[in-house]
Amino acid sequence: MVPNKENSTMNSHNDEVVDTKNDYLSGERVSGAQVNGVRGAHYCGGEYVSDVRVSAVRVEHYSGDVLGIAHTSPRLSWDYEGIPTQGDRVLVSVVREGVEVARTQDSVELPAQSHVLVDWPFDPLAPREEARLSVQLVGSDAQPAAVRVESSMAAWELNADFVGPAWSEPETDHRHLPLVRTEINVSGKPVRARLYLSALGLVEAHINGHTVGEDVLNPGWTVYRDRVEQWAYDVTDMLHEGTNALGFLLGDGWWRGRLGFDGGIPNVYGDRIGVQAQLEVRLDNGQVLKFYSNAWDETWHAARGPIVRSDLYEGETYDARLEQKGWDEPGFDETTTQGTIGQWDPVAEVVYDQYKVKPASKEAVRAQGENRPVSISKQADGTYLLDFGQNCSQLINLHMKGLKTGDVVELRHAEVLDSDGSLATRTLRRGQQHNTYISNGQDAWWQPRFVMHGFRYATISGYPGELTADNLVCSVYHTTMRRTGWFNSSNTLLNRLHSNALWSMKSNFVSLPTDCPQRDERMGWTGDIDLFAPTASYLYDVHNILGSWLTDVRSEQLNCGTVPFFVPFVPLGVWAKPEAIAIWGDAVVAVPWAIYMDDGDTQLLEQSWDLIHDWIAEVEGYLSPDGVWDRKLRYPLGQLGDWLDPSAPPEDPTQAITQKELVATAFFARSCKQASYIAAALGKGEEEEHYASLYERIRTGYIARFVQRNDHTGLRMTSDTQCAYALSIAFGLFEGSERLVAAAGERLANLVRESGGKVSTGFAGTPYVLPALSATGHIQEAYSLLLSTQCPSWLYQVAMGATTTWERWDSLLPDGSINPGGMTSFNHYALGSVAQWLHTGIGGLESLEPGWKRFAVNPFVGGGLDHASTAHITPFGQARVDWKINDDGSAVDVHVEVPYGSTAVVPALDGKELTAGEHNIKIKLS
């Protein structure tokens, strides 16, 4: 349905959004003639001639070329510009070549209709074999779409050892970081070369004085106890005949750096760092050369480098006086250094099970654009204060010029400013984000290597002369992901809200989904991603990064005996002994399900099945006979419930007003329902039936235990809260009783009215309150809640100048002071889950079947908005809705794009179905 247009003062028209680089949704139509509403053909000489072409090819869930993939028969997907006709076929061609495998060519014709996750149509790839693929429509003269894929090496082919410094390192913090180098002889012209790289710690590789690749913080964070990832690089153009130098900078990173809050823990995985490098080179005469990092041939050496301390949270200190010019180039004389610092000695092996070295399963962390300073002001003490206008994960590359030897430049970073205009560092706790550069008297550009900071503001002290924007570059960093979701509307505050959710996601998708990017925490909290996964999968293709993380969740589940609070797990403070808690543990079902609903790939469900099965089995054993999860925990905080409910005191976010047993039972019921759907998708009929039955048992017990009154006077639950009614409706716990659902919706709407439009939910209820209101027809109340600027509300944060989503509704208090709670962040994505309703409720675009095979076009018009747009790149291509209220306000003009292979359903037009192409429809306002 499309409800009545409602009155609102928020009715300004604005076709731009806040973040034009990353959050722009153009209102322009795709150019090209249309035939019967379908784009992709033109009329010529009395007949229609196809303009259809293949526009992009993907391998598995990677975008673009991919080296070192674990799959030997990777599935293929491709997109079309235009609409293929029945009987069209595509030609898939491949040129294959390996380090030790001769070049071959092959091709195969396939039906055009199947173009998503198509089985590999050729013989499997041999280890380290490259395939250059192209796809085009048979008979088309359009340029084919192409992609390159290369398989990883087999486990038994890995001969390199992890090597690092041999000197004693008794410290647990602020250790002097090493350089590692060797020289090799390439006895001919290299025509193909691959570097296979990993590390215990972090590594940056150099060849002949040049950095290899653009990745940072490699090899990323995994449960190192069970696996560390290996990355493959094409370094053919970096090598030459004769002597070549390989150099590596090493960092502590997550391997042995101090991790976590409450003081943190160092050496979680080990106390020695090392690099593993295997270089394979094919010469023009066909000869293959292989070089391995090792401690036994005495050609690999280590020395202390210019990074004298480095901590992911606290920052990095770089002493340029300790630089050794040419250390990563051939011909460097290692004997020229004097004393202990800078002295080159043979490396030592760092023992690690080679079979735990796995091909990289996700994309790398890289620079993803820049933020320029919006202001640079010089303070009375000579310190510069910079405002980059955007809070996010980023690093400053500063031009150090005019410094004398020994001069010190310090950079400090924070999310917000204190009331006196200084950096607000209290909320960072131990993670002070403080970088130091000590000059050698030479001008240079410098950026720390083995840290990551979350900030909007920075100070630079000790910088001589005038600092201008030309003297620095501030690069944004996150894991490389394909952008897939957009939103725009006539309300600029909503556009900023959406942008904030997007920026918080980017800031926290750094190797794995973390909670915050700035303070001494940055853990992979399971509860946060449970709630945000549907939003994340709309905004970006997150299959690889979340799939990799789920592998680690399973590892920690087996190790801990349950799903821990965060993954990878580090025993910290009150959280040191994991127990099963709702929402956080339920992520093991919710995250795979959200990904599956977006991409339709059962492979990840299959990989996650044991994880899901064991979680359900564990919690089923904790239920009371009536199906309610009310088991008391040894864990001091117990169930976290509606964590950070705005009524909870700053120092005790567990004190929510909704019963924890109610919340826990509701979320486990949701898990059982989703698990039954997953079992059905995998053809596991017995488990499907069991989980569906378990869901009904829990639902019955939930109603009996938590519905206090349901009569002519209305519905009351034992927790008369927005959270309780929202969960009950959104999770279908009242399904089967229209009266019960309607009564719950009415009570929820009344609570919203009574609150004056203020949010009364925490982590648990927030993602579901707007969907519950709209599902029960209370669109006006949904918009009043969404558009409120009073604290607590989503737009209160926007009105207070937020550029990311806050952890607390009131991280910044109305008077401009910072919440006194010790746990206060300005960059968490959990409350940004509201963006999903912007997509589905306002934009009106929602998947009905896995992989967007069918989707709904059902915008809820209201809130004073006169137009809105949303788009999502589905596995089949772009789905899009643009709607605008017509001039006389009687109807909504809706433009819909349906990708080839999908069907759109319009509930407001009696379920009218739209096939592939572009459609213009009119929906009358009731």
Coordinates of N, CA and C in Angstrom, one line a residue, residues 696-849:
E696 N 7.7 -22.7 16.9 CA 6.3 -22.6 17.4 C 6.3 -22.8 18.9
R697 N 7.1 -23.7 19.4 CA 7.1 -23.9 20.8 C 7.5 -22.6 21.6
I698 N 8.6 -22.0 21.0 CA 9.1 -20.7 21.7 C 8.0 -19.7 21.5
R699 N 7.4 -19.6 20.4 CA 6.4 -18.5 20.1 C 5.2 -18.7 21.1
T700 N 4.8 -19.9 21.3 CA 3.6 -20.2 22.2 C 4.0 -19.8 23.6
G701 N 5.2 -20.2 24.1 CA 5.7 -19.9 25.4 C 5.9 -18.4 25.6
Y702 N 6.3 -17.7 24.5 CA 6.6 -16.3 24.5 C 5.2 -15.5 24.8
I703 N 4.2 -15.9 24.1 CA 2.9 -15.3 24.2 C 2.4 -15.5 25.7
A704 N 2.5 -16.8 26.1 CA 2.0 -17.1 27.4 C 2.7 -16.4 28.5
R705 N 4.0 -16.2 28.4 CA 4.8 -15.6 29.4 C 4.8 -14.1 29.4
F706 N 4.8 -13.5 28.2 CA 5.0 -12.1 28.1 C 3.8 -11.2 27.7
V707 N 2.7 -11.8 27.3 CA 1.5 -11.1 27.0 C 0.7 -11.1 28.3
Q708 N 0.6 -9.9 28.9 CA -0.1 -9.8 30.2 C -1.6 -9.6 30.0
R709 N -2.0 -8.9 29.0 CA -3.5 -8.7 28.8 C -3.7 -8.5 27.3
N710 N -4.8 -9.1 26.8 CA -5.2 -9.0 25.4 C -6.7 -9.1 25.4
D711 N -7.4 -7.9 25.6 CA -8.8 -7.9 25.7 C -9.3 -6.7 25.0
H712 N -10.6 -6.3 25.2 CA -11.2 -5.2 24.5 C -10.5 -3.9 24.9
T713 N -9.8 -3.9 26.1 CA -9.1 -2.6 26.5 C -7.8 -2.5 25.8
G714 N -7.4 -3.5 25.1 CA -6.1 -3.4 24.4 C -5.1 -4.5 24.8
L715 N -3.9 -4.4 24.3 CA -2.8 -5.4 24.5 C -1.8 -4.7 25.5
R716 N -1.4 -5.5 26.5 CA -0.3 -5.1 27.3 C 0.7 -6.3 27.5
M717 N 1.9 -6.0 27.3 CA 3.0 -7.0 27.5 C 3.6 -6.7 28.9
T718 N 4.3 -7.7 29.4 CA 4.9 -7.5 30.7 C 6.0 -6.4 30.7
S719 N 6.6 -6.2 29.5 CA 7.4 -5.0 29.3 C 6.6 -4.2 28.3
D720 N 6.1 -3.1 28.8 CA 5.2 -2.2 28.0 C 6.1 -1.2 27.3
T721 N 6.9 -1.7 26.3 CA 8.0 -0.8 25.7 C 7.9 -0.9 24.2
Q722 N 8.5 0.1 23.6 CA 8.6 0.1 22.1 C 9.4 -1.2 21.7
C723 N 10.4 -1.5 22.4 CA 11.2 -2.7 22.0 C 10.4 -4.0 22.0
A724 N 9.6 -4.2 23.1 CA 8.9 -5.5 23.2 C 7.9 -5.6 22.1
Y725 N 7.1 -4.6 21.8 CA 6.1 -4.7 20.7 C 6.8 -4.8 19.3
A726 N 7.9 -4.0 19.1 CA 8.6 -4.1 17.8 C 9.1 -5.5 17.5
L727 N 9.8 -6.1 18.5 CA 10.3 -7.4 18.3 C 9.2 -8.4 18.1
S728 N 8.1 -8.3 18.8 CA 7.0 -9.2 18.7 C 6.4 -9.2 17.3
I729 N 6.3 -8.0 16.7 CA 5.7 -7.8 15.4 C 6.7 -8.2 14.3
A730 N 7.9 -7.7 14.4 CA 8.9 -7.9 13.4 C 9.3 -9.4 13.2
F731 N 9.4 -10.1 14.3 CA 9.8 -11.5 14.3 C 8.6 -12.5 14.1
G732 N 7.4 -11.9 13.9 CA 6.3 -12.8 13.7 C 5.8 -13.6 14.8
L733 N 6.1 -13.1 16.0 CA 5.8 -13.9 17.2 C 4.3 -13.8 17.5
F734 N 3.5 -12.9 16.9 CA 2.1 -12.9 17.0 C 1.4 -13.4 15.8
E735 N 2.1 -14.0 14.9 CA 1.5 -14.4 13.6 C 0.4 -15.4 13.9
G736 N -0.6 -15.4 13.0 CA -1.7 -16.3 13.2 C -2.9 -15.7 13.9
S737 N -2.6 -14.5 14.5 CA -3.7 -13.8 15.1 C -3.7 -12.3 14.6
E738 N -4.5 -12.0 13.7 CA -4.6 -10.7 13.2 C -4.9 -9.7 14.3
R739 N -5.7 -10.1 15.2 CA -6.1 -9.2 16.3 C -4.9 -8.9 17.2
L740 N -4.1 -9.9 17.5 CA -3.0 -9.7 18.3 C -1.9 -8.8 17.6
V741 N -1.7 -9.0 16.3 CA -0.8 -8.2 15.6 C -1.3 -6.7 15.6
A742 N -2.6 -6.6 15.3 CA -3.1 -5.2 15.2 C -3.0 -4.5 16.5
A743 N -3.3 -5.2 17.6 CA -3.3 -4.6 18.9 C -1.8 -4.3 19.3
A744 N -0.9 -5.1 18.9 CA 0.5 -4.8 19.2 C 1.0 -3.6 18.4
G745 N 0.5 -3.5 17.2 CA 0.9 -2.3 16.4 C 0.3 -1.0 16.9
E746 N -1.0 -1.1 17.4 CA -1.6 0.0 18.0 C -0.9 0.5 19.3
R747 N -0.6 -0.5 20.1 CA 0.1 -0.1 21.3 C 1.5 0.5 21.1
L748 N 2.2 -0.1 20.1 CA 3.5 0.5 19.7 C 3.3 1.9 19.2
A749 N 2.3 2.1 18.4 CA 2.1 3.5 17.9 C 1.7 4.5 19.0
N750 N 0.9 4.0 20.0 CA 0.6 4.8 21.1 C 1.8 5.2 21.9
L751 N 2.7 4.2 22.1 CA 4.0 4.5 22.8 C 4.8 5.6 22.1
V752 N 4.8 5.5 20.8 CA 5.6 6.5 20.0 C 4.9 7.8 20.2
R753 N 3.6 7.9 20.1 CA 2.9 9.2 20.3 C 3.2 9.7 21.7
E754 N 3.1 8.8 22.7 CA 3.3 9.3 24.1 C 4.7 9.8 24.3
S755 N 5.7 9.3 23.6 CA 7.1 9.7 23.8 C 7.3 11.0 23.0
G756 N 6.4 11.5 22.3 CA 6.6 12.7 21.5 C 7.5 12.5 20.3
G757 N 7.5 11.2 19.9 CA 8.4 10.9 18.7 C 9.8 10.6 19.1
K758 N 10.1 10.4 20.4 CA 11.5 10.1 20.8 C 11.7 8.6 20.7
V759 N 12.9 8.2 20.4 CA 13.3 6.8 20.4 C 13.4 6.3 21.8
S760 N 12.9 5.1 22.1 CA 13.0 4.5 23.4 C 13.6 3.1 23.4
T761 N 14.3 2.8 22.3 CA 14.9 1.5 22.1 C 16.5 1.6 22.1
G762 N 17.1 0.5 22.5 CA 18.5 0.3 22.4 C 18.9 -0.5 21.2
F763 N 20.0 -1.3 21.3 CA 20.5 -2.1 20.2 C 19.4 -3.1 19.7
A764 N 18.7 -3.7 20.6 CA 17.8 -4.8 20.3 C 16.6 -4.3 19.5
G765 N 16.0 -3.3 20.0 CA 14.7 -2.8 19.3 C 14.9 -1.9 18.2
T766 N 16.0 -1.1 18.1 CA 16.1 -0.1 17.2 C 15.9 -0.5 15.7
P767 N 16.5 -1.6 15.3 CA 16.4 -2.0 13.8 C 14.9 -2.3 13.5
Y768 N 14.1 -2.6 14.4 CA 12.8 -3.2 14.1 C 11.6 -2.3 14.4
V769 N 11.8 -1.2 15.1 CA 10.7 -0.4 15.5 C 10.0 0.3 14.2
L770 N 10.7 0.8 13.3 CA 10.1 1.4 12.1 C 9.5 0.3 11.2
P771 N 10.1 -0.9 11.0 CA 9.5 -1.9 10.2 C 8.2 -2.4 10.9
A772 N 8.2 -2.5 12.2 CA 7.0 -2.9 12.9 C 5.8 -1.9 12.8
L773 N 6.2 -0.7 12.9 CA 5.1 0.4 12.7 C 4.6 0.3 11.3
S774 N 5.4 0.3 10.3 CA 4.9 0.3 8.9 C 4.2 -1.0 8.6
A775 N 4.6 -2.2 9.1 CA 4.0 -3.4 8.9 C 2.5 -3.4 9.4
T776 N 2.3 -2.6 10.4 CA 0.9 -2.6 11.0 C 0.2 -1.3 10.6
G777 N 0.7 -0.7 9.6 CA -0.1 0.5 9.0 C 0.1 1.8 9.7
H778 N 1.1 1.9 10.6 CA 1.3 3.2 11.3 C 2.4 4.0 10.7
I779 N 2.2 4.4 9.5 CA 3.2 5.1 8.7 C 3.5 6.5 9.3
Q780 N 2.5 7.2 9.8 CA 2.6 8.5 10.4 C 3.5 8.5 11.6
E781 N 3.3 7.4 12.4 CA 4.1 7.3 13.7 C 5.5 6.9 13.3
A782 N 5.7 6.1 12.3 CA 7.0 5.7 11.8 C 7.8 7.0 11.4
Y783 N 7.2 7.8 10.6 CA 7.8 9.1 10.2 C 8.1 10.0 11.3
S784 N 7.1 10.1 12.3 CA 7.4 11.0 13.4 C 8.6 10.6 14.2
L785 N 8.7 9.3 14.4 CA 9.9 8.8 15.1 C 11.2 9.0 14.3
L786 N 11.1 8.7 13.0 CA 12.3 8.9 12.2 C 12.7 10.4 12.1
L787 N 11.8 11.3 12.0 CA 12.1 12.6 11.7 C 12.3 13.5 12.9
S788 N 12.1 13.0 14.1 CA 12.3 13.8 15.3 C 13.8 14.2 15.4
T789 N 14.0 15.4 15.9 CA 15.3 15.9 16.1 C 15.6 16.0 17.6
Q790 N 14.6 15.6 18.4 CA 14.8 15.6 19.9 C 15.7 14.5 20.3
C791 N 16.4 14.6 21.4 CA 17.2 13.6 22.0 C 16.3 12.7 22.9
P792 N 16.3 11.4 22.7 CA 17.1 10.6 21.7 C 16.3 10.4 20.4
S793 N 17.1 10.5 19.3 CA 16.5 10.2 18.0 C 17.7 10.1 17.0
W794 N 17.4 9.6 15.8 CA 18.4 9.5 14.8 C 18.8 10.9 14.3
L795 N 17.8 11.7 14.1 CA 18.2 13.0 13.5 C 18.7 14.0 14.6
Y796 N 18.5 13.7 15.9 CA 19.2 14.5 16.9 C 20.7 14.4 16.6
Q797 N 21.2 13.2 16.3 CA 22.6 13.1 16.1 C 23.0 14.0 14.9
V798 N 22.2 13.9 13.8 CA 22.5 14.7 12.6 C 22.5 16.2 12.9
A799 N 21.4 16.6 13.7 CA 21.3 18.0 14.1 C 22.5 18.5 14.9
M800 N 23.1 17.6 15.6 CA 24.2 17.9 16.5 C 25.6 17.9 15.7
G801 N 25.5 17.7 14.4 CA 26.7 17.7 13.5 C 27.3 16.4 13.3
A802 N 26.7 15.3 13.6 CA 27.3 14.0 13.5 C 27.6 13.7 12.0
T803 N 28.7 13.1 11.7 CA 29.0 12.6 10.3 C 29.1 11.1 10.3
T804 N 28.9 10.5 11.4 CA 28.9 9.0 11.5 C 27.8 8.7 12.5
T805 N 27.5 7.4 12.7 CA 26.5 7.0 13.7 C 27.1 6.8 15.0
W806 N 26.5 7.3 16.1 CA 27.0 7.2 17.4 C 26.7 5.9 18.1
E807 N 27.5 5.6 19.1 CA 27.3 4.4 19.9 C 26.1 4.6 20.8
R808 N 26.0 5.7 21.4 CA 24.9 6.1 22.3 C 24.0 7.1 21.6
W809 N 22.7 7.1 21.9 CA 21.9 8.1 21.3 C 22.3 9.5 21.7
D810 N 23.0 9.6 22.9 CA 23.4 10.9 23.4 C 24.9 10.9 23.7
S811 N 25.7 10.4 22.7 CA 27.1 10.5 22.9 C 27.6 11.9 23.1
L812 N 26.9 12.8 22.4 CA 27.0 14.2 22.6 C 25.7 14.8 23.2
L813 N 25.8 15.4 24.4 CA 24.6 15.8 25.1 C 24.1 17.1 24.5
P814 N 22.9 17.5 24.7 CA 22.3 18.7 24.1 C 23.1 20.0 24.3
D815 N 23.8 20.0 25.5 CA 24.6 21.2 25.8 C 26.0 21.2 25.1
G816 N 26.2 20.2 24.3 CA 27.5 20.1 23.5 C 28.6 19.4 24.3
S817 N 28.3 19.0 25.5 CA 29.3 18.2 26.2 C 29.2 16.7 25.9
I818 N 30.3 16.0 26.2 CA 30.4 14.6 25.8 C 29.8 13.7 26.9
N819 N 29.1 12.7 26.6 CA 28.5 11.8 27.5 C 29.5 11.4 28.5
P820 N 29.3 11.4 29.8 CA 30.3 11.1 30.8 C 30.6 9.6 30.9
G821 N 29.9 8.7 30.2 CA 30.1 7.3 30.2 C 31.5 7.0 29.7
G822 N 32.2 6.0 30.3 CA 33.5 5.6 29.9 C 33.4 4.9 28.5
M823 N 32.2 4.4 28.1 CA 32.0 3.7 26.9 C 31.2 4.7 26.0
T824 N 31.9 5.6 25.3 CA 31.3 6.5 24.4 C 32.1 6.7 23.1
S825 N 31.4 6.3 22.1 CA 32.0 6.4 20.7 C 31.1 7.2 19.8
F826 N 31.7 7.8 18.8 CA 31.0 8.6 17.8 C 31.0 7.9 16.5
N827 N 31.4 6.6 16.5 CA 31.4 5.9 15.2 C 31.2 4.4 15.4
H828 N 29.9 4.1 15.6 CA 29.4 2.7 15.7 C 28.3 2.6 14.6
Y829 N 28.2 1.4 14.0 CA 27.2 1.3 13.0 C 25.8 0.7 13.4
A830 N 25.7 0.2 14.6 CA 24.6 -0.6 15.0 C 23.3 0.2 14.9
L831 N 23.3 1.5 15.4 CA 22.0 2.3 15.4 C 21.8 2.8 13.9
G832 N 22.8 2.7 13.1 CA 22.6 3.0 11.7 C 21.8 2.0 10.9
S833 N 21.4 0.9 11.6 CA 20.6 -0.1 10.9 C 19.2 0.5 10.4
V834 N 18.9 1.7 10.9 CA 17.7 2.4 10.4 C 17.8 2.6 8.9
A835 N 19.0 2.6 8.4 CA 19.1 2.9 6.9 C 18.4 1.8 6.1
Q836 N 18.2 0.6 6.7 CA 17.5 -0.4 6.0 C 16.0 0.0 5.7
W837 N 15.4 0.7 6.7 CA 14.1 1.2 6.4 C 14.0 2.4 5.5
L838 N 15.1 3.1 5.4 CA 15.2 4.1 4.3 C 15.1 3.5 3.0
H839 N 15.8 2.3 2.9 CA 15.8 1.6 1.6 C 14.4 0.9 1.3
T840 N 13.9 0.2 2.3 CA 12.7 -0.6 2.1 C 11.4 0.2 2.3
G841 N 11.4 1.1 3.3 CA 10.2 1.8 3.6 C 10.1 3.0 2.8
I842 N 11.1 3.9 2.8 CA 11.0 5.2 2.0 C 11.2 4.9 0.6
G843 N 12.4 4.3 0.3 CA 12.7 3.9 -1.1 C 11.7 2.9 -1.7
G844 N 11.3 2.0 -0.9 CA 10.3 1.0 -1.3 C 10.9 -0.2 -2.1
L845 N 12.2 -0.5 -1.8 CA 12.8 -1.6 -2.5 C 13.2 -2.7 -1.5
E846 N 12.6 -3.9 -1.7 CA 12.9 -4.9 -0.7 C 12.9 -6.3 -1.4
S847 N 13.9 -7.1 -1.1 CA 14.0 -8.4 -1.6 C 12.9 -9.3 -1.0
L848 N 12.2 -10.1 -1.9 CA 11.2 -11.0 -1.4 C 11.7 -12.4 -1.5
E849 N 12.7 -12.7 -2.3 CA 13.2 -14.0 -2.5 C 14.7 -13.9 -2.5

